[in-house]
Amino acid sequence: MGTILNVENINVYYGAIHAIRDVSFQVNEGEIVTLIGANGAGKSTTLQTVSGILHSKTGSVEFCGENIAKVPAHKIVEKGLAHVPEGRRIFQQMSVRENLEMGAFTADASTIPSNLEMVFHQFPRLKEREKQVAGTLSGGEQQMLAMGRALMSNPKLLMLDEPSMGLAPILVEQIFDIIKSLNEAGTTILLVEQNAQMALSVAHHAYVLETGRVTLSGTGDELAASEQVKKAYLGS
Amino acid sequence: MSILTKFTGKNTNQYRRSAFWSYGVVIAGFILVSAMNSAGMISNSLQGQLVPICAYIAMAVSLNLVVGISGELSLGHAGFMSVGAFTGVIAATLFQSLPFLWVKLLIAIVVGGLFAGLAGVIIGVPVLRLRGDYLAIVTLAFGEIIRNVLNVIYVGLDEKGLQVATSMEGIHLSENGSMILNGPMGATGITKLSTFFAGFLLVLFTLFVVLNLVNSKHGRAIMAMRDNRIAAESVGLSATNFKMTAFVTGAILAGMSGALFALNYSTVAPVKFNFNTSILVLVFVVLGGIGNITGSIISAAVLTILPEALRQFSDYRMLTYAIVLILVMLATNNPQMKMFLSGLSKQVKAVFSKTKVYHRPQRAEEKGGAE
Ligand SMILES: Nc1ncnc2c1ncn2[C@@H]1O[C@H](COP(=O)(O)OP(=O)(O)OP(=O)(O)O)[C@@H](O)[C@H]1O
Ligand SMILES: [Mg+2]
């Protein structure tokens, strides 16, 4: 299994704020990798740098062997890297189906029917609400829609930014079940979470981010067993 | 994200359905006015308004593309109109020896559109890369700058060709020559080329361009960008490209209506296209409903005629105008009124097409825009 994403020594600034400091991490093909950390640790900033919305001053972001650090965001999706941004960013005014079709904007139109079928298979709820206006979906459904939309581009790597945010425990479990099943179906996943317990339970590899730096890394089980992580993120 | 986003409560299906109304209103209006005209039922002063009404409808529809569909506030739409007006007049004068009126008018309108589009590109390239409402500031400045520039531009034509200078003294024409642009006095000695029918065709063309854009894959991307820029970027849309398309298309259409407008008069001064005109067109758009193309058509037509129709109230004219504006705002925002209108449109539509009308859940309006 090769490395699909290799982030090396990135430094990202918001004006004078140095948000990401020398961060490096890898994602291997077929894995679920998670970045955990508290509010403001720089998790979203890291994902946005990988997907080209922000750019690093130093280092490199290698995706499938190609340095994409300078590639603009709209070209990165075409390369097979999909980003589900934080906070359920869906197109409120469009129907569920139209939202999904937007996800295939850069893809070949002929791929839409089979990908729609795949998304509806993963998210039967969306199928039931195909014609509903997306703004009227419940929070959990909106999260499913945002994930389904990203899957429409047939990504090699799916990046999820806090998919469990603001969801009831039962829905959180459901979302994580879907993440696992997507991974089993062959999608590599980079998951950002504050819900460390859930994230570590599904992750093959994990990184802990603290104020812009990677402070710990290991397999999901190793980190779940680590005293430091237990104290800071697992509340025990 | 733009403040306008939360006021544009339409999804793509609704645009597709409202195309029917937009064309219908324009064609019915044209037939009605033509019939009344041949029956001698239209006063002289209203006859003189027919071409300006068409020009303002095209202005409102094209501004709605920028403001309503792409969600960017533009405060200088009259600036593009004036670029189109004066380049159009110059083009019409250059080609004055051509045989058919409509050929000259067509050339003037195309040239006006091209130059206004060029101005749109020059403004759009740097500004649309920024996030936030910078476009409003820059277009506001553009409208004022272009007017001030036109105030010091003198253009004359004789057999040796065009002469351009920044003062009257800079132009040395032969005996057969004549001035086209005279600084603050604007274009003088224009040969009137515009007709109501030409205006009608321009409005149809504008609608055709805007509605086709809105209903295309490209148009959906423009609206996606307006609804949620981050989501749109995350599915691989380039914010700049799609906003540019809407903005430049709007500028081209404004330039075309500028040429139509100017060629309806014997003289046109740059002051005709000042900030007030930009705001006037924006009022048409807001009152007709942001993102609502049919609304823009109706409000542009009604609000252009209204000041004339209110002439009998003399001193109270502008006061009455303001009251009418307020009443329209109240009426169109009234839920009962909205329900009545949408019920009416569904019934009428059912008569024309036997297809089933898809009902949108009411909750969308309340939830839309809240993120
Ligand atoms: N647009 C911005 N301008 C300035 N500073 C920003 C901006 N966005 C984020 N930051 C700062 O960068 C740091 C990292 O933010 P980031 O959003 O990446 O954190 P996060 O780990 O995703 O947090 P959360 O779990 O709350 O989403 C924070 O200190 C934040 O205040
Ligand atoms: Mg975050």
mmCIF file of C-alpha atoms in Angstrom, chain B:
data_model
loop_
_atom_site.group_PDB
_atom_site.id
_atom_site.type_symbol
_atom_site.label_atom_id
_atom_site.label_comp_id
_atom_site.label_asym_id
_atom_site.label_seq_id
_atom_site.Cartn_x
_atom_site.Cartn_y
_atom_site.Cartn_z
ATOM 1 C CA MET B 1 -20.224 36.017 1.666
ATOM 2 C CA SER B 2 -22.382 38.749 0.260
ATOM 3 C CA ILE B 3 -25.187 40.259 2.268
ATOM 4 C CA LEU B 4 -27.401 39.723 -0.736
ATOM 5 C CA THR B 5 -27.355 35.971 -0.366
ATOM 6 C CA LYS B 6 -30.103 35.736 2.126
ATOM 7 C CA PHE B 7 -32.580 37.652 0.005
ATOM 8 C CA THR B 8 -32.325 35.453 -3.046
ATOM 9 C CA GLY B 9 -34.714 32.680 -2.222
ATOM 10 C CA LYS B 10 -34.932 30.818 -5.500
ATOM 11 C CA ASN B 11 -33.722 27.432 -6.534
ATOM 12 C CA THR B 12 -32.865 26.341 -10.006
ATOM 13 C CA ASN B 13 -36.236 24.759 -10.703
ATOM 14 C CA GLN B 14 -37.966 28.026 -10.075
ATOM 15 C CA TYR B 15 -35.779 29.831 -12.573
ATOM 16 C CA ARG B 16 -36.652 27.290 -15.191
ATOM 17 C CA ARG B 17 -40.335 27.847 -14.534
ATOM 18 C CA SER B 18 -40.129 31.619 -14.438
ATOM 19 C CA ALA B 19 -38.575 31.761 -17.923
ATOM 20 C CA PHE B 20 -42.053 31.099 -19.250
ATOM 21 C CA TRP B 21 -43.355 34.202 -17.495
ATOM 22 C CA SER B 22 -40.491 36.441 -18.521
ATOM 23 C CA TYR B 23 -40.933 35.823 -22.235
ATOM 24 C CA GLY B 24 -44.708 35.904 -21.871
ATOM 25 C CA VAL B 25 -44.764 39.294 -20.175
ATOM 26 C CA VAL B 26 -42.455 40.848 -22.753
ATOM 27 C CA ILE B 27 -44.246 39.455 -25.786
ATOM 28 C CA ALA B 28 -47.695 40.282 -24.416
ATOM 29 C CA GLY B 29 -46.511 43.783 -23.499
ATOM 30 C CA PHE B 30 -45.141 44.353 -26.971
ATOM 31 C CA ILE B 31 -48.306 43.161 -28.702
ATOM 32 C CA LEU B 32 -50.496 45.213 -26.401
ATOM 33 C CA VAL B 33 -48.504 48.417 -26.830
ATOM 34 C CA SER B 34 -48.254 47.969 -30.601
ATOM 35 C CA ALA B 35 -51.993 47.427 -30.860
ATOM 36 C CA MET B 36 -52.764 50.446 -28.674
ATOM 37 C CA ASN B 37 -50.318 52.479 -30.677
ATOM 38 C CA SER B 38 -51.956 51.718 -34.002
ATOM 39 C CA ALA B 39 -55.335 52.493 -32.434
ATOM 40 C CA GLY B 40 -53.935 55.894 -31.468
ATOM 41 C CA MET B 41 -54.325 55.210 -27.765
ATOM 42 C CA ILE B 42 -50.769 56.084 -26.754
ATOM 43 C CA SER B 43 -49.891 59.675 -25.973
ATOM 44 C CA ASN B 44 -46.933 61.411 -27.560
ATOM 45 C CA SER B 45 -45.000 61.577 -24.347
ATOM 46 C CA LEU B 46 -45.448 57.869 -23.734
ATOM 47 C CA GLN B 47 -44.422 57.100 -27.292
ATOM 48 C CA GLY B 48 -41.152 58.849 -26.602
ATOM 49 C CA GLN B 49 -40.703 56.580 -23.566
ATOM 50 C CA LEU B 50 -41.030 53.294 -25.400
ATOM 51 C CA VAL B 51 -37.367 52.879 -26.348
ATOM 52 C CA PRO B 52 -36.073 54.032 -22.932
ATOM 53 C CA ILE B 53 -38.429 51.543 -21.288
ATOM 54 C CA CYS B 54 -36.929 48.735 -23.363
ATOM 55 C CA ALA B 55 -33.418 49.959 -22.519
ATOM 56 C CA TYR B 56 -34.210 50.081 -18.808
ATOM 57 C CA ILE B 57 -35.784 46.618 -18.876
ATOM 58 C CA ALA B 58 -32.602 45.257 -20.447
ATOM 59 C CA MET B 59 -30.591 47.170 -17.830
ATOM 60 C CA ALA B 60 -32.628 45.767 -14.960
ATOM 61 C CA VAL B 61 -32.511 42.185 -16.229
ATOM 62 C CA SER B 62 -28.757 42.350 -16.787
ATOM 63 C CA LEU B 63 -28.166 43.916 -13.369
ATOM 64 C CA ASN B 64 -30.295 41.190 -11.837
ATOM 65 C CA LEU B 65 -27.893 38.666 -13.333
ATOM 66 C CA VAL B 66 -25.089 40.289 -11.352
ATOM 67 C CA VAL B 67 -26.968 41.153 -8.167
ATOM 68 C CA GLY B 68 -29.572 38.422 -7.954
ATOM 69 C CA ILE B 69 -28.064 35.413 -9.673
ATOM 70 C CA SER B 70 -24.402 35.855 -8.824
ATOM 71 C CA GLY B 71 -24.989 37.755 -5.576
ATOM 72 C CA GLU B 72 -22.506 40.577 -6.156
ATOM 73 C CA LEU B 73 -23.594 44.153 -5.512
ATOM 74 C CA SER B 74 -22.803 46.430 -8.454
ATOM 75 C CA LEU B 75 -23.393 50.159 -8.060
ATOM 76 C CA GLY B 76 -22.091 51.265 -11.436
ATOM 77 C CA HIS B 77 -24.323 49.602 -13.973
ATOM 78 C CA ALA B 78 -25.016 52.976 -15.609
ATOM 79 C CA GLY B 79 -21.261 53.282 -16.204
ATOM 80 C CA PHE B 80 -21.392 50.296 -18.551
ATOM 81 C CA MET B 81 -24.497 51.750 -20.141
ATOM 82 C CA SER B 82 -22.624 54.965 -20.872
ATOM 83 C CA VAL B 83 -19.599 53.137 -22.328
ATOM 84 C CA GLY B 84 -22.009 51.334 -24.648
ATOM 85 C CA ALA B 85 -23.921 54.515 -25.425
ATOM 86 C CA PHE B 86 -20.975 56.612 -26.544
ATOM 87 C CA THR B 87 -19.005 53.903 -28.331
ATOM 88 C CA GLY B 88 -22.275 52.922 -30.001
ATOM 89 C CA VAL B 89 -22.870 56.487 -31.182
ATOM 90 C CA ILE B 90 -19.328 56.690 -32.557
ATOM 91 C CA ALA B 91 -19.791 53.387 -34.369
ATOM 92 C CA ALA B 92 -23.123 54.501 -35.830
ATOM 93 C CA THR B 93 -21.504 57.716 -37.095
ATOM 94 C CA LEU B 94 -18.541 55.869 -38.590
ATOM 95 C CA PHE B 95 -20.882 53.575 -40.492
ATOM 96 C CA GLN B 96 -23.446 56.239 -41.371
ATOM 97 C CA SER B 97 -23.050 55.647 -45.108
ATOM 98 C CA LEU B 98 -24.294 52.069 -44.846
ATOM 99 C CA PRO B 99 -27.691 51.607 -46.520
ATOM 100 C CA PHE B 100 -30.028 50.127 -43.886
ATOM 101 C CA LEU B 101 -30.919 51.753 -40.586
ATOM 102 C CA TRP B 102 -31.118 48.421 -38.798
ATOM 103 C CA VAL B 103 -27.641 47.409 -39.988
ATOM 104 C CA LYS B 104 -26.186 50.586 -38.465
ATOM 105 C CA LEU B 105 -28.164 50.099 -35.280
ATOM 106 C CA LEU B 106 -27.026 46.502 -35.034
ATOM 107 C CA ILE B 107 -23.385 47.511 -35.497
ATOM 108 C CA ALA B 108 -23.743 50.254 -32.871
ATOM 109 C CA ILE B 109 -25.315 47.871 -30.373
ATOM 110 C CA VAL B 110 -22.684 45.191 -30.916
ATOM 111 C CA VAL B 111 -19.841 47.702 -30.622
ATOM 112 C CA GLY B 112 -21.409 49.235 -27.499
ATOM 113 C CA GLY B 113 -21.724 45.779 -25.952
ATOM 114 C CA LEU B 114 -18.137 44.846 -26.763
ATOM 115 C CA PHE B 115 -16.619 47.974 -25.260
ATOM 116 C CA ALA B 116 -18.776 47.748 -22.147
ATOM 117 C CA GLY B 117 -17.753 44.096 -21.839
ATOM 118 C CA LEU B 118 -14.123 45.116 -22.098
ATOM 119 C CA ALA B 119 -14.664 47.605 -19.271
ATOM 120 C CA GLY B 120 -16.297 44.769 -17.316
ATOM 121 C CA VAL B 121 -13.242 42.555 -17.778
ATOM 122 C CA ILE B 122 -10.891 45.335 -16.712
ATOM 123 C CA ILE B 123 -12.861 45.867 -13.512
ATOM 124 C CA GLY B 124 -13.723 42.247 -12.858
ATOM 125 C CA VAL B 125 -10.280 40.675 -13.160
ATOM 126 C CA PRO B 126 -8.757 42.365 -10.134
ATOM 127 C CA VAL B 127 -11.902 42.840 -8.037
ATOM 128 C CA LEU B 128 -13.671 39.500 -8.339
ATOM 129 C CA ARG B 129 -10.646 37.673 -6.968
ATOM 130 C CA LEU B 130 -11.299 39.297 -3.606
ATOM 131 C CA ARG B 131 -13.831 38.040 -1.117
ATOM 132 C CA GLY B 132 -16.312 40.506 0.294
ATOM 133 C CA ASP B 133 -18.282 43.399 -1.073
ATOM 134 C CA TYR B 134 -15.429 45.182 -2.820
ATOM 135 C CA LEU B 135 -17.260 45.109 -6.107
ATOM 136 C CA ALA B 136 -19.800 47.624 -4.811
ATOM 137 C CA ILE B 137 -17.077 50.141 -4.002
ATOM 138 C CA VAL B 138 -15.156 49.676 -7.211
ATOM 139 C CA THR B 139 -18.192 49.781 -9.501
ATOM 140 C CA LEU B 140 -19.406 52.894 -7.694
ATOM 141 C CA ALA B 141 -16.060 54.557 -8.416
ATOM 142 C CA PHE B 142 -16.064 53.263 -11.979
ATOM 143 C CA GLY B 143 -19.436 54.881 -12.729
ATOM 144 C CA GLU B 144 -18.177 58.241 -11.495
ATOM 145 C CA ILE B 145 -14.794 57.964 -13.197
ATOM 146 C CA ILE B 146 -16.218 57.062 -16.579
ATOM 147 C CA ARG B 147 -18.576 60.040 -16.428
ATOM 148 C CA ASN B 148 -15.738 62.406 -15.541
ATOM 149 C CA VAL B 149 -13.569 60.993 -18.295
ATOM 150 C CA LEU B 150 -16.350 61.418 -20.830
ATOM 151 C CA ASN B 151 -16.713 65.040 -19.707
ATOM 152 C CA VAL B 152 -13.302 65.807 -21.187
ATOM 153 C CA ILE B 153 -13.434 63.673 -24.292
ATOM 154 C CA TYR B 154 -13.982 65.337 -27.631
ATOM 155 C CA VAL B 155 -14.318 63.252 -30.752
ATOM 156 C CA GLY B 156 -14.680 64.577 -34.277
ATOM 157 C CA LEU B 157 -14.945 62.883 -37.637
ATOM 158 C CA ASP B 158 -13.977 64.055 -41.110
ATOM 159 C CA GLU B 159 -12.828 62.327 -44.280
ATOM 160 C CA LYS B 160 -9.396 61.741 -42.751
ATOM 161 C CA GLY B 161 -10.915 59.732 -39.934
ATOM 162 C CA LEU B 162 -11.610 60.037 -36.211
ATOM 163 C CA GLN B 163 -9.943 62.679 -34.075
ATOM 164 C CA VAL B 164 -9.851 62.370 -30.319
ATOM 165 C CA ALA B 165 -8.727 65.089 -27.894
ATOM 166 C CA THR B 166 -9.295 66.317 -24.372
ATOM 167 C CA SER B 167 -10.479 69.755 -25.425
ATOM 168 C CA MET B 168 -12.290 71.431 -28.293
ATOM 169 C CA GLU B 169 -9.061 73.140 -29.395
ATOM 170 C CA GLY B 170 -7.368 69.799 -29.917
ATOM 171 C CA ILE B 171 -9.657 68.939 -32.789
ATOM 172 C CA HIS B 172 -9.072 70.300 -36.272
ATOM 173 C CA LEU B 173 -11.756 69.179 -38.636
ATOM 174 C CA SER B 174 -12.091 69.943 -42.332
ATOM 175 C CA GLU B 175 -15.240 71.687 -43.595
ATOM 176 C CA ASN B 176 -17.119 68.433 -44.084
ATOM 177 C CA GLY B 177 -16.230 67.192 -40.640
ATOM 178 C CA SER B 178 -18.514 67.112 -37.630
ATOM 179 C CA MET B 179 -18.219 66.614 -33.900
ATOM 180 C CA ILE B 180 -19.481 63.368 -32.370
ATOM 181 C CA LEU B 181 -18.658 63.839 -28.695
ATOM 182 C CA ASN B 182 -18.475 67.291 -27.094
ATOM 183 C CA GLY B 183 -17.212 66.742 -23.564
ATOM 184 C CA PRO B 184 -19.886 67.570 -20.994
ATOM 185 C CA MET B 185 -22.454 68.171 -23.703
ATOM 186 C CA GLY B 186 -22.013 64.595 -24.782
ATOM 187 C CA ALA B 187 -23.004 63.210 -28.138
ATOM 188 C CA THR B 188 -24.694 65.743 -30.395
ATOM 189 C CA GLY B 189 -26.258 65.475 -33.809
ATOM 190 C CA ILE B 190 -27.106 61.796 -33.423
ATOM 191 C CA THR B 191 -29.172 60.259 -36.190
ATOM 192 C CA LYS B 192 -32.045 58.511 -34.461
ATOM 193 C CA LEU B 193 -31.827 54.812 -35.293
ATOM 194 C CA SER B 194 -33.598 53.097 -32.403
ATOM 195 C CA THR B 195 -37.147 51.884 -32.763
ATOM 196 C CA PHE B 196 -39.580 50.258 -30.364
ATOM 197 C CA PHE B 197 -39.316 47.022 -32.316
ATOM 198 C CA ALA B 198 -35.520 47.088 -32.003
ATOM 199 C CA GLY B 199 -35.936 47.678 -28.279
ATOM 200 C CA PHE B 200 -38.304 44.731 -28.068
ATOM 201 C CA LEU B 201 -35.758 42.527 -29.847
ATOM 202 C CA LEU B 202 -32.985 43.690 -27.523
ATOM 203 C CA VAL B 203 -35.094 42.837 -24.483
ATOM 204 C CA LEU B 204 -35.788 39.382 -25.938
ATOM 205 C CA PHE B 205 -32.086 38.924 -26.644
ATOM 206 C CA THR B 206 -31.203 39.975 -23.094
ATOM 207 C CA LEU B 207 -33.741 37.538 -21.688
ATOM 208 C CA PHE B 208 -32.495 34.789 -23.951
ATOM 209 C CA VAL B 209 -28.904 35.279 -22.809
ATOM 210 C CA VAL B 210 -29.698 35.626 -19.106
ATOM 211 C CA LEU B 211 -32.239 32.807 -18.882
ATOM 212 C CA ASN B 212 -30.077 30.411 -20.865
ATOM 213 C CA LEU B 213 -27.114 31.215 -18.689
ATOM 214 C CA VAL B 214 -29.172 30.752 -15.535
ATOM 215 C CA ASN B 215 -30.486 27.386 -16.686
ATOM 216 C CA SER B 216 -27.135 26.067 -17.860
ATOM 217 C CA LYS B 217 -24.606 24.062 -15.898
ATOM 218 C CA HIS B 218 -22.592 27.269 -15.725
ATOM 219 C CA GLY B 219 -25.550 29.139 -14.243
ATOM 220 C CA ARG B 220 -26.040 26.530 -11.598
ATOM 221 C CA ALA B 221 -22.409 26.949 -10.663
ATOM 222 C CA ILE B 222 -22.878 30.724 -10.422
ATOM 223 C CA MET B 223 -25.800 30.253 -8.047
ATOM 224 C CA ALA B 224 -23.937 27.616 -6.069
ATOM 225 C CA MET B 225 -21.149 30.141 -5.611
ATOM 226 C CA ARG B 226 -23.672 32.688 -4.371
ATOM 227 C CA ASP B 227 -25.379 30.252 -1.998
ATOM 228 C CA ASN B 228 -22.243 28.923 -0.376
ATOM 229 C CA ARG B 229 -18.836 29.899 -1.599
ATOM 230 C CA ILE B 230 -16.913 27.421 0.530
ATOM 231 C CA ALA B 231 -19.092 24.511 -0.535
ATOM 232 C CA ALA B 232 -18.801 25.607 -4.149
ATOM 233 C CA GLU B 233 -15.029 25.712 -3.952
ATOM 234 C CA SER B 234 -15.004 22.346 -2.247
ATOM 235 C CA VAL B 235 -16.724 20.735 -5.234
ATOM 236 C CA GLY B 236 -14.130 22.247 -7.531
ATOM 237 C CA LEU B 237 -15.671 25.473 -8.806
ATOM 238 C CA SER B 238 -13.444 28.461 -9.397
ATOM 239 C CA ALA B 239 -15.071 31.439 -7.702
ATOM 240 C CA THR B 240 -13.398 33.980 -9.938
ATOM 241 C CA ASN B 241 -14.327 32.352 -13.248
ATOM 242 C CA PHE B 242 -17.998 32.027 -12.516
ATOM 243 C CA LYS B 243 -18.427 35.464 -11.006
ATOM 244 C CA MET B 244 -16.588 36.909 -14.013
ATOM 245 C CA THR B 245 -18.970 35.246 -16.449
ATOM 246 C CA ALA B 246 -22.000 36.799 -14.768
ATOM 247 C CA PHE B 247 -20.394 40.200 -14.314
ATOM 248 C CA VAL B 248 -19.036 40.563 -17.848
ATOM 249 C CA THR B 249 -22.246 39.251 -19.409
ATOM 250 C CA GLY B 250 -24.124 41.863 -17.366
ATOM 251 C CA ALA B 251 -21.739 44.584 -18.548
ATOM 252 C CA ILE B 252 -22.087 43.589 -22.219
ATOM 253 C CA LEU B 253 -25.882 43.638 -22.013
ATOM 254 C CA ALA B 254 -25.805 47.026 -20.247
ATOM 255 C CA GLY B 255 -23.571 48.377 -23.022
ATOM 256 C CA MET B 256 -25.979 47.129 -25.648
ATOM 257 C CA SER B 257 -28.928 48.809 -23.974
ATOM 258 C CA GLY B 258 -26.822 51.973 -23.653
ATOM 259 C CA ALA B 259 -26.336 52.068 -27.425
ATOM 260 C CA LEU B 260 -30.045 51.507 -27.985
ATOM 261 C CA PHE B 261 -30.855 54.262 -25.500
ATOM 262 C CA ALA B 262 -28.461 56.854 -26.946
ATOM 263 C CA LEU B 263 -29.516 56.263 -30.535
ATOM 264 C CA ASN B 264 -33.068 57.177 -29.571
ATOM 265 C CA TYR B 265 -32.144 60.848 -29.035
ATOM 266 C CA SER B 266 -30.444 63.576 -30.998
ATOM 267 C CA THR B 267 -28.196 64.468 -28.060
ATOM 268 C CA VAL B 268 -27.098 62.505 -24.995
ATOM 269 C CA ALA B 269 -24.912 63.899 -22.210
ATOM 270 C CA PRO B 270 -22.694 61.779 -19.920
ATOM 271 C CA VAL B 271 -24.606 63.071 -16.904
ATOM 272 C CA LYS B 272 -27.552 60.960 -18.082
ATOM 273 C CA PHE B 273 -25.622 57.912 -16.839
ATOM 274 C CA ASN B 274 -24.636 59.059 -13.378
ATOM 275 C CA PHE B 275 -24.902 57.402 -9.989
ATOM 276 C CA ASN B 276 -28.623 58.187 -9.808
ATOM 277 C CA THR B 277 -29.225 56.082 -12.893
ATOM 278 C CA SER B 278 -27.276 53.162 -11.399
ATOM 279 C CA ILE B 279 -29.380 53.396 -8.268
ATOM 280 C CA LEU B 280 -32.572 53.739 -10.278
ATOM 281 C CA VAL B 281 -31.816 50.446 -12.046
ATOM 282 C CA LEU B 282 -30.946 48.846 -8.722
ATOM 283 C CA VAL B 283 -34.315 50.009 -7.388
ATOM 284 C CA PHE B 284 -35.980 48.260 -10.347
ATOM 285 C CA VAL B 285 -34.155 45.070 -9.416
ATOM 286 C CA VAL B 286 -34.841 45.229 -5.693
ATOM 287 C CA LEU B 287 -38.480 46.133 -6.124
ATOM 288 C CA GLY B 288 -39.051 43.504 -8.774
ATOM 289 C CA GLY B 289 -37.429 40.989 -6.464
ATOM 290 C CA ILE B 290 -33.741 40.156 -6.307
ATOM 291 C CA GLY B 291 -33.202 37.160 -8.535
ATOM 292 C CA ASN B 292 -36.673 37.500 -10.044
ATOM 293 C CA ILE B 293 -36.294 38.234 -13.763
ATOM 294 C CA THR B 294 -39.983 38.739 -14.516
ATOM 295 C CA GLY B 295 -40.194 41.118 -11.575
ATOM 296 C CA SER B 296 -37.340 43.191 -12.995
ATOM 297 C CA ILE B 297 -39.126 43.504 -16.322
ATOM 298 C CA ILE B 298 -42.362 44.666 -14.769
ATOM 299 C CA SER B 299 -40.843 47.055 -12.269
ATOM 300 C CA ALA B 300 -38.531 48.631 -14.864
ATOM 301 C CA ALA B 301 -41.466 49.254 -17.182
ATOM 302 C CA VAL B 302 -43.858 50.521 -14.527
ATOM 303 C CA LEU B 303 -41.340 52.702 -12.717
ATOM 304 C CA THR B 304 -40.166 54.296 -15.971
ATOM 305 C CA ILE B 305 -43.712 55.217 -16.943
ATOM 306 C CA LEU B 306 -44.804 56.214 -13.444
ATOM 307 C CA PRO B 307 -43.029 59.598 -13.115
ATOM 308 C CA GLU B 308 -44.557 60.621 -16.452
ATOM 309 C CA ALA B 309 -47.992 59.394 -15.479
ATOM 310 C CA LEU B 310 -47.713 61.307 -12.201
ATOM 311 C CA ARG B 311 -46.959 64.566 -13.940
ATOM 312 C CA GLN B 312 -50.452 65.875 -13.148
ATOM 313 C CA PHE B 313 -49.562 65.833 -9.456
ATOM 314 C CA SER B 314 -46.785 68.320 -10.290
ATOM 315 C CA ASP B 315 -45.192 69.256 -6.942
ATOM 316 C CA TYR B 316 -46.213 66.047 -5.245
ATOM 317 C CA ARG B 317 -44.859 63.908 -8.057
ATOM 318 C CA MET B 318 -41.768 62.548 -6.322
ATOM 319 C CA LEU B 319 -43.659 62.185 -3.050
ATOM 320 C CA THR B 320 -46.290 60.071 -4.791
ATOM 321 C CA TYR B 321 -43.513 58.083 -6.466
ATOM 322 C CA ALA B 322 -41.993 57.309 -3.079
ATOM 323 C CA ILE B 323 -45.347 56.285 -1.646
ATOM 324 C CA VAL B 324 -45.945 53.952 -4.577
ATOM 325 C CA LEU B 325 -42.528 52.368 -4.006
ATOM 326 C CA ILE B 326 -43.304 51.785 -0.347
ATOM 327 C CA LEU B 327 -46.736 50.337 -1.119
ATOM 328 C CA VAL B 328 -45.219 47.940 -3.637
ATOM 329 C CA MET B 329 -42.641 46.810 -1.081
ATOM 330 C CA LEU B 330 -45.329 46.236 1.522
ATOM 331 C CA ALA B 331 -47.570 44.416 -0.905
ATOM 332 C CA THR B 332 -44.918 42.110 -2.295
ATOM 333 C CA ASN B 333 -43.647 41.213 1.165
ATOM 334 C CA ASN B 334 -47.085 40.468 2.501
ATOM 335 C CA PRO B 335 -47.488 36.692 2.937
ATOM 336 C CA GLN B 336 -51.124 36.728 1.858
ATOM 337 C CA MET B 337 -50.214 38.688 -1.237
ATOM 338 C CA LYS B 338 -47.388 36.258 -1.983
ATOM 339 C CA MET B 339 -49.689 33.300 -1.576
ATOM 340 C CA PHE B 340 -52.279 34.884 -3.802
ATOM 341 C CA LEU B 341 -49.737 35.601 -6.525
ATOM 342 C CA SER B 342 -48.168 32.162 -6.429
ATOM 343 C CA GLY B 343 -51.605 30.523 -6.452
ATOM 344 C CA LEU B 344 -52.561 32.652 -9.418
ATOM 345 C CA SER B 345 -49.418 31.781 -11.329
ATOM 346 C CA LYS B 346 -49.910 28.068 -10.690
ATOM 347 C CA GLN B 347 -53.449 28.204 -12.003
ATOM 348 C CA VAL B 348 -52.490 30.103 -15.114
ATOM 349 C CA LYS B 349 -49.577 27.774 -15.711
ATOM 350 C CA ALA B 350 -51.806 24.735 -15.334
ATOM 351 C CA VAL B 351 -53.935 26.066 -18.158
ATOM 352 C CA PHE B 352 -50.966 26.447 -20.482
ATOM 353 C CA SER B 353 -49.068 23.300 -19.649
ATOM 354 C CA LYS B 354 -50.701 20.217 -18.303
ATOM 355 C CA THR B 355 -47.581 19.161 -16.439
ATOM 356 C CA LYS B 356 -47.841 18.737 -12.713
ATOM 357 C CA VAL B 357 -46.507 21.637 -10.679
ATOM 358 C CA TYR B 358 -43.957 20.599 -8.115
ATOM 359 C CA HIS B 359 -44.685 22.035 -4.679
ATOM 360 C CA ARG B 360 -41.773 23.338 -2.754
ATOM 361 C CA PRO B 361 -41.944 22.956 1.016
ATOM 362 C CA GLN B 362 -42.740 26.277 2.608
ATOM 363 C CA ARG B 363 -40.056 25.945 5.260
ATOM 364 C CA ALA B 364 -37.298 26.541 2.718
ATOM 365 C CA GLU B 365 -37.820 30.298 2.835
ATOM 366 C CA GLU B 366 -37.321 30.504 6.559
ATOM 367 C CA LYS B 367 -34.352 28.213 6.738
ATOM 368 C CA GLY B 368 -32.632 29.399 3.558
ATOM 369 C CA GLY B 369 -29.669 31.665 4.171
ATOM 370 C CA ALA B 370 -29.169 30.616 7.758
ATOM 371 C CA GLU B 371 -25.955 28.712 8.038
#
